[in-house]
mmCIF file of N, CA and C and ligand atoms in Angstrom:
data_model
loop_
_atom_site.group_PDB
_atom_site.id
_atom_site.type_symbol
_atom_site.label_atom_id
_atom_site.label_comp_id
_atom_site.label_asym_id
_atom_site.label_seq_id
_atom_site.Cartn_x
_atom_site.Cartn_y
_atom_site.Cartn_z
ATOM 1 N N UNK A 1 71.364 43.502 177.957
ATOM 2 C CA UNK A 1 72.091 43.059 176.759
ATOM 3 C C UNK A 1 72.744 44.251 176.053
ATOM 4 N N UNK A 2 72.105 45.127 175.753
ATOM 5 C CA UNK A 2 72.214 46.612 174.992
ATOM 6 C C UNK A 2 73.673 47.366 176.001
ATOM 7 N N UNK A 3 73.471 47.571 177.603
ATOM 8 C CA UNK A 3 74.493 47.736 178.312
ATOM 9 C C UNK A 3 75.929 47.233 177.821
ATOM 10 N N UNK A 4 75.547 45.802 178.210
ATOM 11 C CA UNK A 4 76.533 45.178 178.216
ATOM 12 C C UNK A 4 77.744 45.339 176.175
ATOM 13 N N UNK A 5 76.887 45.014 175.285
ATOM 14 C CA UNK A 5 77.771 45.589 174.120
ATOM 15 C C UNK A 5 78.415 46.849 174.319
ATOM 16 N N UNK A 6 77.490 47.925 174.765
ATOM 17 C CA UNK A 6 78.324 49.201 175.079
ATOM 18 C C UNK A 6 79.754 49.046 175.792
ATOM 19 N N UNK A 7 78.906 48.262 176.976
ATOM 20 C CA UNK A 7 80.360 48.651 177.689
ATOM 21 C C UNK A 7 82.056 47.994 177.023
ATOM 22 N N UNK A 8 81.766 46.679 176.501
ATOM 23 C CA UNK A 8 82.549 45.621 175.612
ATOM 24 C C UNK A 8 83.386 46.851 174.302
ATOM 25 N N UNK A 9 82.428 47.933 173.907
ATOM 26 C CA UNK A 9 82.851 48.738 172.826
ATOM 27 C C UNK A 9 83.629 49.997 173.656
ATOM 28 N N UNK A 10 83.736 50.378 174.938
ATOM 29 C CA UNK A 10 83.979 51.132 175.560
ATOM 30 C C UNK A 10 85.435 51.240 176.207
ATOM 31 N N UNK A 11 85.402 49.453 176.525
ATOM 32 C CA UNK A 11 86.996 49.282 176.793
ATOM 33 C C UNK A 11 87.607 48.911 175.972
ATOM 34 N N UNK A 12 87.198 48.462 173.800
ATOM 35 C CA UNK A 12 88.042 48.750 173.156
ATOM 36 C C UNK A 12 88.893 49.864 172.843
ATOM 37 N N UNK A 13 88.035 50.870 172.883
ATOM 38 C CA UNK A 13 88.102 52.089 172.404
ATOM 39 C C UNK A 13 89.377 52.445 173.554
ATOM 40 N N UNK A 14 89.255 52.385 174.742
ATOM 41 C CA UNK A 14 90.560 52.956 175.760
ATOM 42 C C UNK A 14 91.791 51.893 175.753
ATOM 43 N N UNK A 15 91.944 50.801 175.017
ATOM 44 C CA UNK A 15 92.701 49.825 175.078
ATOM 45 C C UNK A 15 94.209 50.698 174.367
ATOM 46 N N UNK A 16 93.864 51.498 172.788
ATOM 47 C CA UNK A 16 94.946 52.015 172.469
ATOM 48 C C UNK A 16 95.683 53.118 173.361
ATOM 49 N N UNK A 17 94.716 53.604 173.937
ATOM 50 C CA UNK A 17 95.148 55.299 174.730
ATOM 51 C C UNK A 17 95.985 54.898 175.916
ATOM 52 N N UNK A 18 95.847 53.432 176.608
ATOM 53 C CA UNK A 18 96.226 53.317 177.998
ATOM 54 C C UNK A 18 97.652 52.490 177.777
ATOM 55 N N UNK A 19 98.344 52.277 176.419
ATOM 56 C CA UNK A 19 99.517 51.497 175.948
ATOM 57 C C UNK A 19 100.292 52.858 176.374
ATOM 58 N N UNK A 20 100.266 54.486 175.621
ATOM 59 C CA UNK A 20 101.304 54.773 175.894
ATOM 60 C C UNK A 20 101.008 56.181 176.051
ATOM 61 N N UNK A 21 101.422 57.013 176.514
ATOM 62 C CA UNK A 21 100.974 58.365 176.742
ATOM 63 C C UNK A 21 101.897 59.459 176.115
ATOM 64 N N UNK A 22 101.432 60.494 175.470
ATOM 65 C CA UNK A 22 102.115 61.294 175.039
ATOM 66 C C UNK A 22 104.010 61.987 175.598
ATOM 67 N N UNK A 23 104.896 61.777 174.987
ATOM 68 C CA UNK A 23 105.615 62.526 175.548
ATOM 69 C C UNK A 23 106.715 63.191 174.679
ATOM 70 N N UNK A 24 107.276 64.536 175.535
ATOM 71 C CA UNK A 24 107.988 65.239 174.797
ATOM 72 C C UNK A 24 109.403 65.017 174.281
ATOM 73 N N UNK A 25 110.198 64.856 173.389
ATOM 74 C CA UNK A 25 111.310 64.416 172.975
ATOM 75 C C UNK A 25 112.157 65.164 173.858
ATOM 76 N N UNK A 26 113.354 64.776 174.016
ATOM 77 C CA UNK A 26 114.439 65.283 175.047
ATOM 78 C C UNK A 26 115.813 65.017 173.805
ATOM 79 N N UNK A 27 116.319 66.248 173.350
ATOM 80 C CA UNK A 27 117.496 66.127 172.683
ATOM 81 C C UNK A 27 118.542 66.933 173.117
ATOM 82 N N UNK A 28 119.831 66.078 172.243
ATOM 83 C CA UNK A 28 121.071 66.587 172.651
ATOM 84 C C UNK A 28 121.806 67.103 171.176
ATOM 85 N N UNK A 29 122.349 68.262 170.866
ATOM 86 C CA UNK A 29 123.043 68.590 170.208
ATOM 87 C C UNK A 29 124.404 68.230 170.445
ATOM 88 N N UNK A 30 125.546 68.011 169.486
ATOM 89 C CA UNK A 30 126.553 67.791 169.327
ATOM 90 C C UNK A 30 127.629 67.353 168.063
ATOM 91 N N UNK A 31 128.904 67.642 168.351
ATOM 92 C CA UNK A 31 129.456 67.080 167.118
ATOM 93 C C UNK A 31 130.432 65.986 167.061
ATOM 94 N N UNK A 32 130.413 65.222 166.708
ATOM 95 C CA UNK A 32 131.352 63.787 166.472
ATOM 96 C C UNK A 32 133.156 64.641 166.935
ATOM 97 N N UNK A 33 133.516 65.013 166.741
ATOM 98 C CA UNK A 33 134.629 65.304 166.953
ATOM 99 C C UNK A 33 134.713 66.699 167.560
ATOM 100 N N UNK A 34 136.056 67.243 168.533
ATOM 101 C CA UNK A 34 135.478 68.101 169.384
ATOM 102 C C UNK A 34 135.249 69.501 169.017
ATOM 103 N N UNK A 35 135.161 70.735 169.133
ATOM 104 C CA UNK A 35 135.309 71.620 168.293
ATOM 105 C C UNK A 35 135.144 72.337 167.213
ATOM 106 N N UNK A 36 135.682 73.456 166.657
ATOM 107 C CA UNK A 36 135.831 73.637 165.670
ATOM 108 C C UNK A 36 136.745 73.250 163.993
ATOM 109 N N UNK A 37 136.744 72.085 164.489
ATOM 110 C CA UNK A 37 137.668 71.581 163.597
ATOM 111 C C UNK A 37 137.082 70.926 162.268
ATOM 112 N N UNK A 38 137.692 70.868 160.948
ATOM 113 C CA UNK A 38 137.303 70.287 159.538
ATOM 114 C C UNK A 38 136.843 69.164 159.332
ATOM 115 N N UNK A 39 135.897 68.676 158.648
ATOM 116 C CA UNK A 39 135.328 67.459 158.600
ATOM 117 C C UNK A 39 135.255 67.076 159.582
ATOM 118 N N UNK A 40 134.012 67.978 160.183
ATOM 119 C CA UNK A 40 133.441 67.326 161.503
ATOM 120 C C UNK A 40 132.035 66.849 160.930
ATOM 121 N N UNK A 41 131.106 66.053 161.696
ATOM 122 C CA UNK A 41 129.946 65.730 162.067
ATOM 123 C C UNK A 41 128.688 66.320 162.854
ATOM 124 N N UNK A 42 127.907 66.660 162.358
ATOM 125 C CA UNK A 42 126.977 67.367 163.434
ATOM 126 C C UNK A 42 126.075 66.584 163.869
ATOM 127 N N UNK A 43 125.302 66.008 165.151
ATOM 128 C CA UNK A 43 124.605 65.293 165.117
ATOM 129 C C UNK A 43 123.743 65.776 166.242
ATOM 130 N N UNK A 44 122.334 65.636 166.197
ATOM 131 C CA UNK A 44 121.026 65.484 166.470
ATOM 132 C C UNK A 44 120.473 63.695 167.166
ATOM 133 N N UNK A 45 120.386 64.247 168.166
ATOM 134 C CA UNK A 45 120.204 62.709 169.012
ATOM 135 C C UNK A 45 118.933 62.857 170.076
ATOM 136 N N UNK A 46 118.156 62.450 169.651
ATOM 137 C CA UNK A 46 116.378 62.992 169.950
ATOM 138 C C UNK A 46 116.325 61.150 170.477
ATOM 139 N N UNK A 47 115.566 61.608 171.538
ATOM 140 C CA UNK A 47 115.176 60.352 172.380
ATOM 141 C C UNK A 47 113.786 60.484 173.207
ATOM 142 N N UNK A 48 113.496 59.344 174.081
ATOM 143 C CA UNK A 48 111.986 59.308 174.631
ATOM 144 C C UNK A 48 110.738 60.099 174.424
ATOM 145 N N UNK A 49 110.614 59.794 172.973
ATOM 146 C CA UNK A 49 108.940 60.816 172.494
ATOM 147 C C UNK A 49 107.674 59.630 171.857
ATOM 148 N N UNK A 50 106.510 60.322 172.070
ATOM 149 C CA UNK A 50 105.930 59.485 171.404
ATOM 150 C C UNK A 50 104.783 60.917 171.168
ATOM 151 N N UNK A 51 103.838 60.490 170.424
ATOM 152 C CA UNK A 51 103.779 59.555 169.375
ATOM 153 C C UNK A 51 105.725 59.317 168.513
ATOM 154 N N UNK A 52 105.090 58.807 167.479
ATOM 155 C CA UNK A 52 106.550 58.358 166.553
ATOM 156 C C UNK A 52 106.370 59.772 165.748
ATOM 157 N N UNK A 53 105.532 60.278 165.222
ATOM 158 C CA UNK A 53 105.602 61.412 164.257
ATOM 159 C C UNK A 53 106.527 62.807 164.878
ATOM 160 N N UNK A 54 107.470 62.925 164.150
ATOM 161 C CA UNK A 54 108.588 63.538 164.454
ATOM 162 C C UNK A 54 109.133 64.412 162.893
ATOM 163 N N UNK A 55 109.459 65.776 163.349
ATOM 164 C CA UNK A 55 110.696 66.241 162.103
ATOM 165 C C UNK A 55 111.588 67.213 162.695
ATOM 166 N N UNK A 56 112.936 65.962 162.210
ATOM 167 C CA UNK A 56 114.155 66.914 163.075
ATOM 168 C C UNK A 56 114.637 67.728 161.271
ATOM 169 N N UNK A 57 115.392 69.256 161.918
ATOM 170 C CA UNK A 57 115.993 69.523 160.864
ATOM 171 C C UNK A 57 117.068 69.924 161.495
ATOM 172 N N UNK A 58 118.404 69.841 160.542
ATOM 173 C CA UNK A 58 119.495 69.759 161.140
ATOM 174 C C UNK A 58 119.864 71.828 160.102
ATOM 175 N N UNK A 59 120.081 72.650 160.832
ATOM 176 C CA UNK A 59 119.848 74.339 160.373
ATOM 177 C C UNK A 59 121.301 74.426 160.695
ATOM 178 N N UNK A 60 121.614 75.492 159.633
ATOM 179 C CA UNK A 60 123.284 76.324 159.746
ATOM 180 C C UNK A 60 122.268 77.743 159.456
ATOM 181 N N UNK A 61 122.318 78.782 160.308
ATOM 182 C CA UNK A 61 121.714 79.938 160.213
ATOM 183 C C UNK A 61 120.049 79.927 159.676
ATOM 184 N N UNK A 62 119.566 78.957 160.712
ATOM 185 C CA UNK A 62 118.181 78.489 160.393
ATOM 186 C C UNK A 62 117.996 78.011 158.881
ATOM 187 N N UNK A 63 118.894 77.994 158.138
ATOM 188 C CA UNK A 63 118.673 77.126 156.707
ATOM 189 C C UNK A 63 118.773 75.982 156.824
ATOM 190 N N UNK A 64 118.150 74.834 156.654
ATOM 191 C CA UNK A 64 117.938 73.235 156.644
ATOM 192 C C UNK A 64 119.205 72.479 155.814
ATOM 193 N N UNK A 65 120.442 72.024 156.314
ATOM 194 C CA UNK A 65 121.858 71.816 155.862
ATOM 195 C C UNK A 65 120.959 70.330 154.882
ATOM 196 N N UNK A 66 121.741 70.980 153.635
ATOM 197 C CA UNK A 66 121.401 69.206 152.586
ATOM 198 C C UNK A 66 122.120 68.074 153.016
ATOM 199 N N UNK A 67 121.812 67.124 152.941
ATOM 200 C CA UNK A 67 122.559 65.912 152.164
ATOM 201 C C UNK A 67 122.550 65.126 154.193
ATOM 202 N N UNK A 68 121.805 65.714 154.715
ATOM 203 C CA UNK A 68 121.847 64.781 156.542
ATOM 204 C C UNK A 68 121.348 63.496 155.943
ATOM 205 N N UNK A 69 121.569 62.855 157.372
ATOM 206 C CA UNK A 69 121.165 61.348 157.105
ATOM 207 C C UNK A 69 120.214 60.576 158.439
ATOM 208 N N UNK A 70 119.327 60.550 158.369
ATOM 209 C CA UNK A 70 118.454 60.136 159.534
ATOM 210 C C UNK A 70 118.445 58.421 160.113
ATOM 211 N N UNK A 71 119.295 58.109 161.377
ATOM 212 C CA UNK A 71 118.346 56.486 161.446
ATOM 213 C C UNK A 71 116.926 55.925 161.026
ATOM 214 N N UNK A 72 116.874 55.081 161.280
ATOM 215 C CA UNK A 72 115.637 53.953 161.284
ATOM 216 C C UNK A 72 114.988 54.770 162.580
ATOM 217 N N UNK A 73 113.833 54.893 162.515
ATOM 218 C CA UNK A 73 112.743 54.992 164.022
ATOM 219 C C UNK A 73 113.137 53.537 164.750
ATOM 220 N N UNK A 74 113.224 53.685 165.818
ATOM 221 C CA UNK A 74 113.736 52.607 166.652
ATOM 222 C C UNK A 74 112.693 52.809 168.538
ATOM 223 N N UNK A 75 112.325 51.935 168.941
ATOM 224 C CA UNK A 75 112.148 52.291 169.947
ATOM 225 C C UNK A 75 112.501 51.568 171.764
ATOM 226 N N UNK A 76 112.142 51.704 172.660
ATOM 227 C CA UNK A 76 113.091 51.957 173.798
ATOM 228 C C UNK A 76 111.940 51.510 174.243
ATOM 229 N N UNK A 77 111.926 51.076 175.749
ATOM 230 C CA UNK A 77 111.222 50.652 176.643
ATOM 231 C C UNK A 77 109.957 51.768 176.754
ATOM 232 N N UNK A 78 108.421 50.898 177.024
ATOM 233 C CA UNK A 78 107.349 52.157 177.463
ATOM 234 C C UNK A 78 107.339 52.819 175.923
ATOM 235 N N UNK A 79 106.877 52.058 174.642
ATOM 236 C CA UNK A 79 106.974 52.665 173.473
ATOM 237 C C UNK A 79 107.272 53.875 173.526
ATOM 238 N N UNK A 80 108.462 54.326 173.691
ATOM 239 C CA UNK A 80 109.206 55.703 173.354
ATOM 240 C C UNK A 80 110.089 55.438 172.456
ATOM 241 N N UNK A 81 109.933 56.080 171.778
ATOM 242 C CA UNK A 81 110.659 56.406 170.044
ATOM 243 C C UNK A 81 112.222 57.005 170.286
ATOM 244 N N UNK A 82 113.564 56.773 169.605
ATOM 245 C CA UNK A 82 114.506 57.706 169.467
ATOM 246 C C UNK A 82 114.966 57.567 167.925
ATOM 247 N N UNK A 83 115.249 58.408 167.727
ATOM 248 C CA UNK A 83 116.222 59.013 166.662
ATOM 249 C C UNK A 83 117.608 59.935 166.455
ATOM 250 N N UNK A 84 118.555 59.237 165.596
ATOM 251 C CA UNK A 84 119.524 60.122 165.475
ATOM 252 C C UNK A 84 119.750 61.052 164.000
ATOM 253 N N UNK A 85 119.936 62.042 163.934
ATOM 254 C CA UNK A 85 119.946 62.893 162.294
ATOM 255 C C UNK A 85 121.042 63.253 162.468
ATOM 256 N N UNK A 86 121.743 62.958 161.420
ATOM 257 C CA UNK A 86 123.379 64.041 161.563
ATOM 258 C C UNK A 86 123.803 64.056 160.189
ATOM 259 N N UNK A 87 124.944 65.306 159.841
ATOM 260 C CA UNK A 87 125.320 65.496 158.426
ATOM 261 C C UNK A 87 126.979 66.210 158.469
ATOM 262 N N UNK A 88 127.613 65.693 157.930
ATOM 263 C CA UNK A 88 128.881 66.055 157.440
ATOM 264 C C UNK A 88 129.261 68.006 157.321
ATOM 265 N N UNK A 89 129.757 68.638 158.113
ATOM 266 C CA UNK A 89 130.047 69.493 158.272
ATOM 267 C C UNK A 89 131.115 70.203 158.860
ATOM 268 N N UNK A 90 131.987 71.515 158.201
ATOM 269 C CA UNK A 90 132.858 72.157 158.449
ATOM 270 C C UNK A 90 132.926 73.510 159.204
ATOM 271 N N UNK A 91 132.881 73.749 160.314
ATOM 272 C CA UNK A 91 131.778 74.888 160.994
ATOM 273 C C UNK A 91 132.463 75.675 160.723
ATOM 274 N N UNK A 92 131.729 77.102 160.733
ATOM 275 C CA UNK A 92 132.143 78.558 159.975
ATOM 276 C C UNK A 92 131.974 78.989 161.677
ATOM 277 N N UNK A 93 132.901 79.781 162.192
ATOM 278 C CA UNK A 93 132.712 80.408 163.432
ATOM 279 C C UNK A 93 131.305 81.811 163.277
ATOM 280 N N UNK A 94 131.393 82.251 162.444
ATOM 281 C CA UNK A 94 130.003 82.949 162.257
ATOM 282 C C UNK A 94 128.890 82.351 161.662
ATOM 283 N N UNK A 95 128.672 81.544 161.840
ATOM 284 C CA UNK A 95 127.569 80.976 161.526
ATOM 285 C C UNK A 95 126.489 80.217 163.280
ATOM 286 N N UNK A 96 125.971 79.974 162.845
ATOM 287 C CA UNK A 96 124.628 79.261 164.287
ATOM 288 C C UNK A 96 124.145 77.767 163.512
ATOM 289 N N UNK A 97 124.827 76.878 164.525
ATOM 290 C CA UNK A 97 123.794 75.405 163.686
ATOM 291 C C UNK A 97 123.163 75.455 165.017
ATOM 292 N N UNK A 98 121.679 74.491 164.229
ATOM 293 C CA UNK A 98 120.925 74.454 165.336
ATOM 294 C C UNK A 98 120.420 72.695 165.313
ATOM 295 N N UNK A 99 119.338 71.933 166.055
ATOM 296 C CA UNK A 99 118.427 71.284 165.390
ATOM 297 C C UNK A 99 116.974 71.599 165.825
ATOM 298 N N UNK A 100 116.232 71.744 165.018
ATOM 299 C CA UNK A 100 115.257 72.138 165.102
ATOM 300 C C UNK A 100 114.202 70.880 164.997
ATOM 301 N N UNK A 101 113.219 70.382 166.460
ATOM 302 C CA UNK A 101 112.718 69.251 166.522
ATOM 303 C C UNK A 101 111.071 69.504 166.584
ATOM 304 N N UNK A 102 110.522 69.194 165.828
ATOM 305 C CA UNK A 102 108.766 69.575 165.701
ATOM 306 C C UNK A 102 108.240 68.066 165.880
ATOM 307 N N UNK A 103 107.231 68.062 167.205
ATOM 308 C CA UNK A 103 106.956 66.980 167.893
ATOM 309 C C UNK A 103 105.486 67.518 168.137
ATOM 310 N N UNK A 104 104.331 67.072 167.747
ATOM 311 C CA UNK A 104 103.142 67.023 168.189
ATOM 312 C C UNK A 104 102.418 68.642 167.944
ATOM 313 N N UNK A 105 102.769 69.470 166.787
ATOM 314 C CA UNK A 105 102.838 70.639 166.577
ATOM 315 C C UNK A 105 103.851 71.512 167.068
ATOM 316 N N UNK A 106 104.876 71.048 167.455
ATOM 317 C CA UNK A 106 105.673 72.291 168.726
ATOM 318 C C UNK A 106 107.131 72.312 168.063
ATOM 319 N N UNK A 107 107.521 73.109 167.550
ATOM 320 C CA UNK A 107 108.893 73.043 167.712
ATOM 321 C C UNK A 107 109.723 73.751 168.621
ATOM 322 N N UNK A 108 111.089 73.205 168.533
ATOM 323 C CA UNK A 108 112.131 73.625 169.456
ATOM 324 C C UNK A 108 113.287 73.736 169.078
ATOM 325 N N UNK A 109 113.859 74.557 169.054
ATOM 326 C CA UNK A 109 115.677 74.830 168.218
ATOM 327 C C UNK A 109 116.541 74.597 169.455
ATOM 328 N N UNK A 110 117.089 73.949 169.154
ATOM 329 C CA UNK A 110 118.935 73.247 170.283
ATOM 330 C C UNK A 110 119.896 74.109 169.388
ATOM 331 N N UNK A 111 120.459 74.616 170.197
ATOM 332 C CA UNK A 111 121.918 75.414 169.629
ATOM 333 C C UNK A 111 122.918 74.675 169.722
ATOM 334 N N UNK A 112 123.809 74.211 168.698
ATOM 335 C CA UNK A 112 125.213 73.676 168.728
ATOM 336 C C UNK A 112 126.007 74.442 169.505
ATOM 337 N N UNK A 113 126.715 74.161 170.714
ATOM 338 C CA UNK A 113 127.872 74.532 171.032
ATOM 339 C C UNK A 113 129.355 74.222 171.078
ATOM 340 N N UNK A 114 130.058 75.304 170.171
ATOM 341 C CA UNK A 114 131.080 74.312 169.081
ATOM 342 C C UNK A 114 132.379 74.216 170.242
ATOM 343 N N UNK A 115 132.334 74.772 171.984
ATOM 344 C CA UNK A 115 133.365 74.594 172.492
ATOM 345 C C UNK A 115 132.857 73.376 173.766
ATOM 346 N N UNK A 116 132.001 72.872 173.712
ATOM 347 C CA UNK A 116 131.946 71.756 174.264
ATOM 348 C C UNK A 116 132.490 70.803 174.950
HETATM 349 C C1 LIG B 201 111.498 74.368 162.449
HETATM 350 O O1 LIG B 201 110.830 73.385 161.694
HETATM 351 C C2 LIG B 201 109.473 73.684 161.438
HETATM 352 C C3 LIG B 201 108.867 72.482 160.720
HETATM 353 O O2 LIG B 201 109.596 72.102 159.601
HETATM 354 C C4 LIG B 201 109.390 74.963 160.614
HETATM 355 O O3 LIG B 201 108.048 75.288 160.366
HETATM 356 C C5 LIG B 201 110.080 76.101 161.363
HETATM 357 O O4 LIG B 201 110.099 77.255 160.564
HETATM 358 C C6 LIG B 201 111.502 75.706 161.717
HETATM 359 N N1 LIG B 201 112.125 76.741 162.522
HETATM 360 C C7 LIG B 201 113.371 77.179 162.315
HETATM 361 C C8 LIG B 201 113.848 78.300 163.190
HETATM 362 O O5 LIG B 201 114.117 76.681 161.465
#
C-alpha cells in the first residue's frame, strides 16, 4: 500500500519536467528598413526558448535604448516561447547596437549589422 502511494507521487512529480525541456533562444538582429538610413526600426526577434523567463535589451553602445516596445509572449509548437522587441531608431555610423538576450542566467549580445 505504502509502495504503491509513493510511486502514484513519483510520476506526479515527473509529469511537469517531461512536457518540455529546456532550450536556448535562437535570435536574429535586424532593421525594418535596409541600412543606414533615418527613421529606421531596430528589431530583436528571439524565438524557440523555454522556459518563458526571458530579458531582451535592445543597447546603442551597450546603453539600454528607451521607449522599445516588446510583443505579447506567444508560443510555437513543443511549448517554445518567441518574442519580438524593437524601437524606433536613427543609426549613428559610430555607434554599436546590439540585443542583448539573458535566458536561464546567460546572456548573449547580437550585433546589428547596418549593411545587411
Ligand atoms: C545584458 O543584460 C544583462 C541583464 O539585464 C545585464 O546584466 C548585462 O550587463 C547586459 N550586458 C550588456 C553588454 O549590455
Amino acid at each position: 500500500m505504502k509502495t504503491c502511494v509513493c510511486a502514484i507521487l513519483v510520476c506526479l512529480l515527473c509529469l511537469p519536467a517531461s512536457r518540455a525541456k529546456s532550450s536556448a533562444p535562437a535570435v536574429q538582429v535586424y532593421s525594418r528598413r535596409p541600412g543606414d538610413v533615418k527613421d529606421n526600426t531596430l528589431v530583436c526577434h528571439v524565438t524557440g526558448f523555454y522556459p518563458p523567463d526571458i530579458r531582451i535589451e535592445l543597447t546603442q553602445n551597450k546603453r539600454e535604448m528607451p521607449g522599445a516596445q516588446q510583443t505579447d509572449l506567444a508560443f510555437e509548437e513543443n511549448w517554445h516561447y518567441h518574442l519580438i522587441k524593437h524601437v524606433p531608431f536613427t543609426p549613428h555610423k559610430e555607434d554599436t547596437y546590439a540585443c542583448n538576450v539573458t535566458h536561464m542566467g546567460r546572456s548573449s549580445i547580437y550585433t546589428w549589422e547596418p549593411d545587411m
